[in-house]
Structure formats: C-alpha cells, structure tokens
Amino acid sequence: MPDKPFLTVMLPVYNGEKYVADAIESVLGQPCRDLELLVLNDGSTDKTPQIARSFEARDPRVRVESHPNYGIGRNRNEGFPLVRGTCLIFLDDDDVLVPGFYTEKTKRTLQTLFDKGIETLVPSRLHADERLTGCHLCKVPLEGVFPGNGAASLSLPYEFTTIIYRADVIERNHIRFSNGFPEMESIFRHRCVFCSQKTLFTNDFHFIVRRDNPTQLTKVWDVDQVVRVRAEQYAELAQWHRDRGTTGEVMDEMEARARQAQAELDAYRPQRPSPLERLRQIRAAKREHREWMAGMSPLEEFYYAGSPEREANLEAALESILRAAQSA
C-alpha cells in the first residue's frame, strides 16, 4: 500500500454482518488500487468484526479500527485522524460503490478538480432495492461549478455519502459530526461545501449505490429526539456562521432555519397514532414502496464495468466533468 493513498473510503459500521462484506468487496474490486479502506467498527456485537478482520488479513489496504458503541457521529469523528488520502468518500455498510467507477482516469480527473480549487463534487446517485437488482437514478438540482461559500451550499440533496470531498477541507476547517443522536448529516455536508473554494454539481456521474434497507438507522429514529436535535443543531450552525462573519443569503437562510426549528420544537406535542391509524400508515408505505419498485431500471445499466459501452459511459462522464472544470 502506498504511503499516502489518493483515495480514502471511510466505512462506519455497527452490526452490519448482513451487508458489510458486499460493501468492502465493492471497494477492493475497483480498477485503481490506489486507495485505503477504513472500517470503523462501532462496538458491533454480531460477526461484523470478524468479517472485517478477514479482509484486513488479506489486503493491506484495509484497516479496521474498533471501539465501544459511540454512535454514528462520534464513530465517524474517530476516523478522521486516520485518513491519509487526498480524496475522501464515505460508504455506509449497506451500500456499495458502482463497479468500475474508480479508474486511473477517475483519479486524474479528481486531482484536476482539486488543482482548480473544486474541492467537493456533488453527483447524482443510484437508489437501489435491497437485492441490488433495480434502481432509480436520483439527480441533483444544480449543474456546474459554484463558489463554495454561496447559495449552492444550501442546495445539497440526499445523503452526505453521495459527495466526494477533498480531505483537507475537512481537516483545515475542523469539520466534525455531532456526537449526539440522531446526527444531522445535512449540517456536515453544508459546512464542507461552504468551506470549499468551489463545488461542482453534475448529473453526468455517480459513484455510489444506496441500498433500500428496511432496518437502516434513519428509519427507526425517535421523532421526539429529531425535533429537539434539529433545534439544537440549527442554532449551533447559525452561531457557527456568525462566528465566521457570514452575511447575505446564506446567513439569512441559516437564521430562518434556526428559527423554524425552534418554533417546531416549541409547538411540538408528541402524538402516538392509534392502532388503526398505524395500520393505515403501514399499508400506505407498502403501496408507495410497490410503486417505487415498479418504476426501477436494471441496476447494471448504470455500472461502469462489464462492457465497452459501460466503460465508454464513464469516459464520457469524466470528460464532461473536466469540461465543466475548465470553464469554471
């Protein structure tokens, strides 16, 4: 393994024995080997540690770090001092990287972006079913290169794991996740984009497949906690911007979000649905899920490996990204 790999993949996991091997294999199977994989085991009580250690024993690019069950935010924070790569991406244990996305040309393209001050890349994403057979392509709302400290930092859809980061943006600004629960990932990605010199939004490129996991953490959050934490963290984010001297549209929006979150907390009254209402909710969710599944396309159509046509799609995507960078 090189002394300083170009790409670091951070994979936090807690009791992920069902999917974690798929996630690890999707990283190690990428064409360009210039990477490291940090598996952050958050006190798992299942077979996750043994699975991760088995990969570590076979491939020196894998490092497994274990600690007590801190929670998702602190677990990721524990990994930041271990990052050695120039480029950083996050991968949840139930997701996978798109096969064939990380090539030598991908690496050169990302380095070109960084050299031009484009320090975050916000692409589209694939949201797949649990078996990774069909998917939806979910697009981002912007196209092009934008200054990081502008309004584009307010337009970040989806999970933070779908973004590619220049690692030293996080370190030089000491950006961290909240150690509380639940953790608001939206605040982390906003800070990263805001602190970047420039950000590139593109729908020509995707690198991660989000798996539809019915047991994933965000589907079992306590609503009472969410309302309280939103108010606390948006108040902290507004103060963070004041301390930085932020003005204009971004500051106005941060103040508005903080006020709204506090108003929601002040007005919040816990309401537990009746058994009949709960049954209606479950049926509606199942109906929505069936409709969502029916609109899927075959996942393999969006891969960058397996045929010359698919590899040509990656070439075209990278050329589009380079053109956007050159015109910025």
mmCIF file of C-alpha atoms in Angstrom:
data_model
loop_
_atom_site.group_PDB
_atom_site.id
_atom_site.type_symbol
_atom_site.label_atom_id
_atom_site.label_comp_id
_atom_site.label_asym_id
_atom_site.label_seq_id
_atom_site.Cartn_x
_atom_site.Cartn_y
_atom_site.Cartn_z
ATOM 1 C CA MET A 1 0.000 0.000 0.000
ATOM 2 C CA PRO A 2 1.371 3.455 -0.885
ATOM 3 C CA ASP A 3 2.479 5.742 1.950
ATOM 4 C CA LYS A 4 -0.221 8.231 1.029
ATOM 5 C CA PRO A 5 -3.091 6.733 -0.971
ATOM 6 C CA PHE A 6 -5.041 9.103 -3.179
ATOM 7 C CA LEU A 7 -8.481 7.873 -2.104
ATOM 8 C CA THR A 8 -9.710 7.090 1.390
ATOM 9 C CA VAL A 9 -13.016 5.270 1.793
ATOM 10 C CA MET A 10 -14.438 5.592 5.313
ATOM 11 C CA LEU A 11 -16.881 2.823 6.214
ATOM 12 C CA PRO A 12 -18.517 3.147 9.656
ATOM 13 C CA VAL A 13 -20.440 0.063 10.720
ATOM 14 C CA TYR A 14 -22.489 -1.212 13.639
ATOM 15 C CA ASN A 15 -23.876 -4.755 13.475
ATOM 16 C CA GLY A 16 -23.638 -4.839 9.704
ATOM 17 C CA GLU A 17 -22.913 -8.522 9.171
ATOM 18 C CA LYS A 18 -25.697 -8.863 6.578
ATOM 19 C CA TYR A 19 -24.193 -6.471 4.020
ATOM 20 C CA VAL A 20 -20.722 -5.319 5.080
ATOM 21 C CA ALA A 21 -18.829 -7.896 3.012
ATOM 22 C CA ASP A 22 -20.582 -6.594 -0.132
ATOM 23 C CA ALA A 23 -19.561 -3.038 0.758
ATOM 24 C CA ILE A 24 -15.920 -3.975 1.352
ATOM 25 C CA GLU A 25 -15.689 -6.054 -1.819
ATOM 26 C CA SER A 26 -17.122 -3.182 -3.865
ATOM 27 C CA VAL A 27 -14.216 -1.016 -2.687
ATOM 28 C CA LEU A 28 -11.418 -3.537 -3.096
ATOM 29 C CA GLY A 29 -12.651 -4.542 -6.560
ATOM 30 C CA GLN A 30 -12.215 -1.054 -8.073
ATOM 31 C CA PRO A 31 -9.804 -0.925 -11.060
ATOM 32 C CA CYS A 32 -7.471 1.657 -9.495
ATOM 33 C CA ARG A 33 -5.821 0.187 -6.428
ATOM 34 C CA ASP A 34 -4.523 3.491 -5.069
ATOM 35 C CA LEU A 35 -6.861 3.614 -2.085
ATOM 36 C CA GLU A 36 -7.299 2.754 1.558
ATOM 37 C CA LEU A 37 -10.415 1.469 3.294
ATOM 38 C CA LEU A 38 -11.048 2.466 6.912
ATOM 39 C CA VAL A 39 -13.592 0.166 8.544
ATOM 40 C CA LEU A 40 -14.772 1.833 11.754
ATOM 41 C CA ASN A 41 -16.383 -0.836 13.902
ATOM 42 C CA ASP A 42 -18.668 0.872 16.414
ATOM 43 C CA GLY A 43 -18.809 -1.839 19.070
ATOM 44 C CA SER A 44 -20.640 -4.383 16.928
ATOM 45 C CA THR A 45 -21.974 -7.439 18.771
ATOM 46 C CA ASP A 46 -22.530 -9.587 15.673
ATOM 47 C CA LYS A 47 -19.974 -11.044 13.250
ATOM 48 C CA THR A 48 -19.032 -7.670 11.728
ATOM 49 C CA PRO A 49 -15.554 -7.511 13.387
ATOM 50 C CA GLN A 50 -14.614 -10.986 12.208
ATOM 51 C CA ILE A 51 -15.782 -10.264 8.650
ATOM 52 C CA ALA A 52 -13.841 -7.001 8.508
ATOM 53 C CA ARG A 53 -10.695 -8.533 10.016
ATOM 54 C CA SER A 54 -10.756 -11.312 7.441
ATOM 55 C CA PHE A 55 -10.458 -8.707 4.677
ATOM 56 C CA GLU A 56 -7.759 -6.843 6.610
ATOM 57 C CA ALA A 57 -5.717 -10.045 6.825
ATOM 58 C CA ARG A 58 -5.856 -10.483 3.039
ATOM 59 C CA ASP A 59 -5.466 -6.924 1.772
ATOM 60 C CA PRO A 60 -3.076 -4.332 3.278
ATOM 61 C CA ARG A 61 -5.299 -1.513 2.005
ATOM 62 C CA VAL A 62 -7.873 -2.377 4.670
ATOM 63 C CA ARG A 63 -7.586 -1.011 8.206
ATOM 64 C CA VAL A 64 -10.089 -1.978 10.877
ATOM 65 C CA GLU A 65 -10.488 0.206 13.950
ATOM 66 C CA SER A 66 -12.781 -0.902 16.761
ATOM 67 C CA HIS A 67 -14.081 0.974 19.772
ATOM 68 C CA PRO A 68 -17.140 0.924 22.062
ATOM 69 C CA ASN A 69 -20.562 1.793 20.691
ATOM 70 C CA TYR A 70 -20.250 5.581 20.431
ATOM 71 C CA GLY A 71 -22.972 6.228 17.849
ATOM 72 C CA ILE A 72 -22.697 7.148 14.181
ATOM 73 C CA GLY A 73 -21.433 10.729 14.572
ATOM 74 C CA ARG A 74 -18.619 10.049 17.011
ATOM 75 C CA ASN A 75 -17.753 6.836 15.170
ATOM 76 C CA ARG A 76 -17.012 8.831 12.015
ATOM 77 C CA ASN A 77 -15.194 11.502 14.006
ATOM 78 C CA GLU A 78 -12.874 8.846 15.421
ATOM 79 C CA GLY A 79 -11.862 8.022 11.859
ATOM 80 C CA PHE A 80 -10.800 11.485 10.697
ATOM 81 C CA PRO A 81 -7.300 11.405 12.288
ATOM 82 C CA LEU A 82 -6.719 8.112 10.427
ATOM 83 C CA VAL A 83 -7.462 9.486 6.944
ATOM 84 C CA ARG A 84 -4.352 9.613 4.736
ATOM 85 C CA GLY A 85 -5.918 10.144 1.336
ATOM 86 C CA THR A 86 -6.155 13.341 -0.672
ATOM 87 C CA CYS A 87 -9.730 12.442 -1.614
ATOM 88 C CA LEU A 88 -12.355 11.178 0.846
ATOM 89 C CA ILE A 89 -15.642 9.386 0.319
ATOM 90 C CA PHE A 90 -17.976 7.771 2.828
ATOM 91 C CA LEU A 91 -19.705 4.434 2.397
ATOM 92 C CA ASP A 92 -22.425 3.023 4.643
ATOM 93 C CA ASP A 93 -22.163 -0.675 5.394
ATOM 94 C CA ASP A 94 -25.361 -1.490 3.485
ATOM 95 C CA ASP A 95 -24.329 0.367 0.310
ATOM 96 C CA VAL A 96 -21.794 -0.369 -2.443
ATOM 97 C CA LEU A 97 -19.579 1.557 -4.824
ATOM 98 C CA VAL A 98 -20.501 1.440 -8.510
ATOM 99 C CA PRO A 99 -18.314 -1.257 -10.113
ATOM 100 C CA GLY A 100 -15.540 0.191 -12.233
ATOM 101 C CA PHE A 101 -16.021 3.844 -11.234
ATOM 102 C CA TYR A 102 -12.564 4.386 -9.677
ATOM 103 C CA THR A 103 -10.088 4.123 -12.530
ATOM 104 C CA GLU A 104 -6.756 5.810 -13.151
ATOM 105 C CA LYS A 105 -8.606 8.388 -15.253
ATOM 106 C CA THR A 106 -11.112 8.989 -12.434
ATOM 107 C CA LYS A 107 -8.193 9.600 -10.103
ATOM 108 C CA ARG A 108 -6.560 12.050 -12.544
ATOM 109 C CA THR A 109 -9.873 13.833 -13.075
ATOM 110 C CA LEU A 110 -10.429 14.294 -9.356
ATOM 111 C CA GLN A 111 -6.888 15.589 -8.914
ATOM 112 C CA THR A 112 -7.507 18.079 -11.741
ATOM 113 C CA LEU A 113 -10.635 19.307 -9.959
ATOM 114 C CA PHE A 114 -8.704 19.780 -6.735
ATOM 115 C CA ASP A 115 -5.911 21.612 -8.550
ATOM 116 C CA LYS A 116 -8.502 24.055 -9.897
ATOM 117 C CA GLY A 117 -9.957 24.689 -6.450
ATOM 118 C CA ILE A 118 -13.006 22.445 -6.919
ATOM 119 C CA GLU A 119 -12.881 20.745 -3.535
ATOM 120 C CA THR A 120 -16.256 18.989 -3.406
ATOM 121 C CA LEU A 121 -18.063 17.070 -6.130
ATOM 122 C CA VAL A 122 -21.837 16.594 -5.802
ATOM 123 C CA PRO A 123 -23.013 13.977 -8.335
ATOM 124 C CA SER A 124 -26.248 12.083 -8.899
ATOM 125 C CA ARG A 125 -26.809 8.820 -7.053
ATOM 126 C CA LEU A 126 -28.378 5.413 -7.560
ATOM 127 C CA HIS A 127 -31.036 4.257 -5.105
ATOM 128 C CA ALA A 128 -31.495 0.516 -5.444
ATOM 129 C CA ASP A 129 -33.704 -2.164 -3.990
ATOM 130 C CA GLU A 130 -32.413 -4.352 -1.192
ATOM 131 C CA ARG A 131 -31.134 -7.057 -3.550
ATOM 132 C CA LEU A 132 -29.296 -4.536 -5.777
ATOM 133 C CA THR A 133 -31.126 -5.561 -8.929
ATOM 134 C CA GLY A 134 -33.093 -2.431 -9.881
ATOM 135 C CA CYS A 135 -32.597 1.252 -9.167
ATOM 136 C CA HIS A 136 -33.693 4.837 -9.604
ATOM 137 C CA LEU A 137 -31.247 7.490 -10.806
ATOM 138 C CA CYS A 138 -31.705 10.469 -8.483
ATOM 139 C CA LYS A 139 -30.431 13.746 -9.910
ATOM 140 C CA VAL A 140 -29.050 16.835 -8.215
ATOM 141 C CA PRO A 141 -30.817 20.205 -8.666
ATOM 142 C CA LEU A 142 -27.834 22.165 -9.990
ATOM 143 C CA GLU A 143 -25.321 21.785 -12.810
ATOM 144 C CA GLY A 144 -21.925 23.444 -12.996
ATOM 145 C CA VAL A 145 -19.288 24.972 -10.735
ATOM 146 C CA PHE A 146 -20.258 27.311 -7.888
ATOM 147 C CA PRO A 147 -18.347 29.164 -5.175
ATOM 148 C CA GLY A 148 -18.457 27.140 -2.002
ATOM 149 C CA ASN A 149 -19.483 29.951 0.320
ATOM 150 C CA GLY A 150 -22.509 30.915 -1.754
ATOM 151 C CA ALA A 151 -26.105 29.798 -2.047
ATOM 152 C CA ALA A 152 -25.112 26.467 -3.630
ATOM 153 C CA SER A 153 -24.184 25.282 -0.134
ATOM 154 C CA LEU A 154 -27.921 25.405 0.625
ATOM 155 C CA SER A 155 -28.830 23.107 -2.281
ATOM 156 C CA LEU A 156 -27.440 19.746 -1.227
ATOM 157 C CA PRO A 157 -29.892 16.884 -1.715
ATOM 158 C CA TYR A 158 -29.641 13.322 -0.469
ATOM 159 C CA GLU A 159 -27.181 11.851 1.965
ATOM 160 C CA PHE A 160 -23.686 13.159 2.555
ATOM 161 C CA THR A 161 -22.302 9.778 1.461
ATOM 162 C CA THR A 162 -23.043 10.662 -2.167
ATOM 163 C CA ILE A 163 -20.474 13.512 -2.171
ATOM 164 C CA ILE A 164 -16.748 13.355 -2.969
ATOM 165 C CA TYR A 165 -14.645 15.539 -0.669
ATOM 166 C CA ARG A 166 -11.114 16.869 -0.707
ATOM 167 C CA ALA A 167 -9.992 15.586 2.684
ATOM 168 C CA ASP A 168 -8.018 18.617 3.825
ATOM 169 C CA VAL A 169 -11.132 20.830 3.556
ATOM 170 C CA ILE A 170 -12.491 18.856 6.488
ATOM 171 C CA GLU A 171 -9.252 18.959 8.452
ATOM 172 C CA ARG A 172 -8.229 22.571 7.933
ATOM 173 C CA ASN A 173 -11.703 23.724 8.999
ATOM 174 C CA HIS A 174 -12.021 21.056 11.700
ATOM 175 C CA ILE A 175 -15.452 19.996 10.450
ATOM 176 C CA ARG A 176 -16.944 17.215 12.524
ATOM 177 C CA PHE A 177 -20.226 15.431 13.061
ATOM 178 C CA SER A 178 -22.265 15.969 16.178
ATOM 179 C CA ASN A 179 -21.638 13.321 18.817
ATOM 180 C CA GLY A 180 -25.337 13.343 19.701
ATOM 181 C CA PHE A 181 -28.143 11.190 18.372
ATOM 182 C CA PRO A 182 -29.636 11.451 15.860
ATOM 183 C CA GLU A 183 -26.836 13.041 13.819
ATOM 184 C CA MET A 184 -27.792 15.661 11.217
ATOM 185 C CA GLU A 185 -25.578 14.784 8.267
ATOM 186 C CA SER A 186 -27.019 17.718 6.307
ATOM 187 C CA ILE A 187 -25.109 20.118 8.558
ATOM 188 C CA PHE A 188 -21.802 18.329 7.954
ATOM 189 C CA ARG A 189 -22.145 18.432 4.166
ATOM 190 C CA HIS A 190 -23.269 22.074 4.232
ATOM 191 C CA ARG A 191 -20.165 23.046 6.185
ATOM 192 C CA CYS A 192 -17.903 21.089 3.833
ATOM 193 C CA VAL A 193 -19.315 22.766 0.727
ATOM 194 C CA PHE A 194 -19.375 26.202 2.355
ATOM 195 C CA CYS A 195 -15.701 25.870 3.325
ATOM 196 C CA SER A 196 -14.635 24.631 -0.124
ATOM 197 C CA GLN A 197 -13.232 27.077 -2.642
ATOM 198 C CA LYS A 198 -15.596 25.713 -5.317
ATOM 199 C CA THR A 199 -18.132 22.899 -5.698
ATOM 200 C CA LEU A 200 -19.047 21.027 -8.861
ATOM 201 C CA PHE A 201 -22.610 19.731 -9.254
ATOM 202 C CA THR A 202 -23.116 17.187 -12.030
ATOM 203 C CA ASN A 203 -25.709 14.666 -13.178
ATOM 204 C CA ASP A 204 -23.287 13.004 -15.581
ATOM 205 C CA PHE A 205 -21.576 10.978 -12.868
ATOM 206 C CA HIS A 206 -22.497 8.675 -9.983
ATOM 207 C CA PHE A 207 -20.334 6.503 -7.777
ATOM 208 C CA ILE A 208 -22.482 5.055 -5.017
ATOM 209 C CA VAL A 209 -25.453 2.698 -4.856
ATOM 210 C CA ARG A 210 -27.745 3.335 -1.912
ATOM 211 C CA ARG A 211 -29.402 0.100 -0.839
ATOM 212 C CA ASP A 212 -33.018 0.084 0.304
ATOM 213 C CA ASN A 213 -32.519 -1.412 3.741
ATOM 214 C CA PRO A 214 -35.712 -1.740 5.814
ATOM 215 C CA THR A 215 -33.702 -1.860 9.051
ATOM 216 C CA GLN A 216 -31.401 1.107 8.411
ATOM 217 C CA LEU A 217 -30.810 3.506 11.285
ATOM 218 C CA THR A 218 -32.635 6.527 9.884
ATOM 219 C CA LYS A 219 -35.898 4.579 9.636
ATOM 220 C CA VAL A 220 -36.064 3.949 13.397
ATOM 221 C CA TRP A 221 -35.244 7.414 14.742
ATOM 222 C CA ASP A 222 -37.399 8.697 17.574
ATOM 223 C CA VAL A 223 -39.452 11.673 16.347
ATOM 224 C CA ASP A 224 -39.215 13.419 19.729
ATOM 225 C CA GLN A 225 -35.416 13.325 19.552
ATOM 226 C CA VAL A 226 -35.343 14.511 15.949
ATOM 227 C CA VAL A 227 -37.361 17.642 16.731
ATOM 228 C CA ARG A 228 -35.160 18.510 19.714
ATOM 229 C CA VAL A 229 -31.865 17.826 17.945
ATOM 230 C CA ARG A 230 -32.865 19.846 14.867
ATOM 231 C CA ALA A 231 -33.454 22.904 17.048
ATOM 232 C CA GLU A 232 -30.166 22.450 18.895
ATOM 233 C CA GLN A 233 -28.015 21.837 15.831
ATOM 234 C CA TYR A 234 -29.501 24.550 13.635
ATOM 235 C CA ALA A 235 -28.957 27.029 16.466
ATOM 236 C CA GLU A 236 -25.315 25.883 16.642
ATOM 237 C CA LEU A 237 -24.961 26.150 12.849
ATOM 238 C CA ALA A 238 -26.323 29.703 12.821
ATOM 239 C CA GLN A 239 -23.806 30.639 15.511
ATOM 240 C CA TRP A 240 -21.030 28.950 13.528
ATOM 241 C CA HIS A 241 -21.844 31.229 10.593
ATOM 242 C CA ARG A 242 -21.976 34.317 12.806
ATOM 243 C CA ASP A 243 -18.540 33.467 14.182
ATOM 244 C CA ARG A 244 -17.225 33.196 10.603
ATOM 245 C CA GLY A 245 -18.725 36.544 9.628
ATOM 246 C CA THR A 246 -21.123 35.053 7.081
ATOM 247 C CA THR A 247 -23.508 37.540 5.502
ATOM 248 C CA GLY A 248 -26.132 37.660 2.764
ATOM 249 C CA GLU A 249 -28.404 34.866 1.586
ATOM 250 C CA VAL A 250 -26.610 32.070 3.413
ATOM 251 C CA MET A 251 -26.745 33.829 6.778
ATOM 252 C CA ASP A 252 -30.390 34.782 6.254
ATOM 253 C CA GLU A 253 -31.264 31.171 5.462
ATOM 254 C CA MET A 254 -29.359 29.850 8.475
ATOM 255 C CA GLU A 255 -31.177 32.253 10.769
ATOM 256 C CA ALA A 256 -34.508 31.253 9.213
ATOM 257 C CA ARG A 257 -33.794 27.536 9.633
ATOM 258 C CA ALA A 258 -32.803 28.037 13.247
ATOM 259 C CA ARG A 259 -35.978 29.991 13.978
ATOM 260 C CA GLN A 260 -38.148 27.442 12.214
ATOM 261 C CA ALA A 261 -36.564 24.502 14.027
ATOM 262 C CA GLN A 262 -37.020 26.246 17.389
ATOM 263 C CA ALA A 263 -40.642 27.098 16.567
ATOM 264 C CA GLU A 264 -41.308 23.466 15.667
ATOM 265 C CA LEU A 265 -39.796 22.381 18.973
ATOM 266 C CA ASP A 266 -41.851 24.934 20.927
ATOM 267 C CA ALA A 267 -45.059 23.811 19.211
ATOM 268 C CA TYR A 268 -44.295 20.099 19.249
ATOM 269 C CA ARG A 269 -46.636 17.814 21.134
ATOM 270 C CA PRO A 270 -45.890 14.094 20.942
ATOM 271 C CA GLN A 271 -48.675 12.255 19.171
ATOM 272 C CA ARG A 272 -48.848 8.494 19.027
ATOM 273 C CA PRO A 273 -51.085 7.133 16.263
ATOM 274 C CA SER A 274 -53.942 4.827 17.145
ATOM 275 C CA PRO A 275 -53.590 1.171 16.092
ATOM 276 C CA LEU A 276 -55.971 1.824 13.194
ATOM 277 C CA GLU A 277 -54.038 4.871 12.024
ATOM 278 C CA ARG A 278 -50.787 2.954 12.343
ATOM 279 C CA LEU A 279 -52.229 0.182 10.179
ATOM 280 C CA ARG A 280 -53.203 2.762 7.546
ATOM 281 C CA GLN A 281 -49.693 4.198 7.608
ATOM 282 C CA ILE A 282 -48.145 0.758 7.114
ATOM 283 C CA ARG A 283 -50.442 -0.022 4.204
ATOM 284 C CA ALA A 284 -49.739 3.343 2.580
ATOM 285 C CA ALA A 285 -45.987 2.815 2.972
ATOM 286 C CA LYS A 286 -46.209 -0.636 1.395
ATOM 287 C CA ARG A 287 -48.258 0.739 -1.517
ATOM 288 C CA GLU A 288 -45.747 3.545 -2.057
ATOM 289 C CA HIS A 289 -42.897 1.046 -1.937
ATOM 290 C CA ARG A 290 -44.550 -1.174 -4.580
ATOM 291 C CA GLU A 291 -44.981 1.833 -6.859
ATOM 292 C CA TRP A 292 -41.375 2.844 -6.280
ATOM 293 C CA MET A 293 -40.171 -0.661 -7.141
ATOM 294 C CA ALA A 294 -42.275 -0.758 -10.308
ATOM 295 C CA GLY A 295 -40.518 2.310 -11.695
ATOM 296 C CA MET A 296 -36.995 0.926 -11.357
ATOM 297 C CA SER A 297 -34.476 0.352 -14.136
ATOM 298 C CA PRO A 298 -31.996 -2.549 -14.156
ATOM 299 C CA LEU A 299 -29.075 -1.543 -11.947
ATOM 300 C CA GLU A 300 -26.433 -2.958 -14.272
ATOM 301 C CA GLU A 301 -27.328 -0.383 -16.915
ATOM 302 C CA PHE A 302 -25.675 2.216 -14.683
ATOM 303 C CA TYR A 303 -22.465 0.318 -13.950
ATOM 304 C CA TYR A 304 -19.123 1.463 -15.341
ATOM 305 C CA ALA A 305 -17.740 -2.054 -15.742
ATOM 306 C CA GLY A 306 -18.614 -5.166 -17.665
ATOM 307 C CA SER A 307 -18.761 -3.983 -21.268
ATOM 308 C CA PRO A 308 -17.049 -1.478 -23.579
ATOM 309 C CA GLU A 309 -20.290 0.526 -23.748
ATOM 310 C CA ARG A 310 -20.410 0.976 -19.978
ATOM 311 C CA GLU A 311 -16.761 1.922 -19.783
ATOM 312 C CA ALA A 312 -17.384 4.451 -22.550
ATOM 313 C CA ASN A 313 -20.119 5.942 -20.372
ATOM 314 C CA LEU A 314 -17.558 6.569 -17.640
ATOM 315 C CA GLU A 315 -15.173 8.156 -20.141
ATOM 316 C CA ALA A 316 -17.936 10.479 -21.304
ATOM 317 C CA ALA A 317 -18.853 11.368 -17.731
ATOM 318 C CA LEU A 318 -15.265 12.210 -16.819
ATOM 319 C CA GLU A 319 -14.838 14.302 -19.976
ATOM 320 C CA SER A 320 -17.980 16.247 -19.059
ATOM 321 C CA ILE A 321 -16.624 16.899 -15.573
ATOM 322 C CA LEU A 322 -13.318 18.110 -16.996
ATOM 323 C CA ARG A 323 -15.075 20.460 -19.400
ATOM 324 C CA ALA A 324 -17.057 21.945 -16.523
ATOM 325 C CA ALA A 325 -13.856 22.414 -14.529
ATOM 326 C CA GLN A 326 -12.063 24.051 -17.439
ATOM 327 C CA SER A 327 -14.870 26.544 -17.966
ATOM 328 C CA ALA A 328 -15.166 27.468 -14.284
#
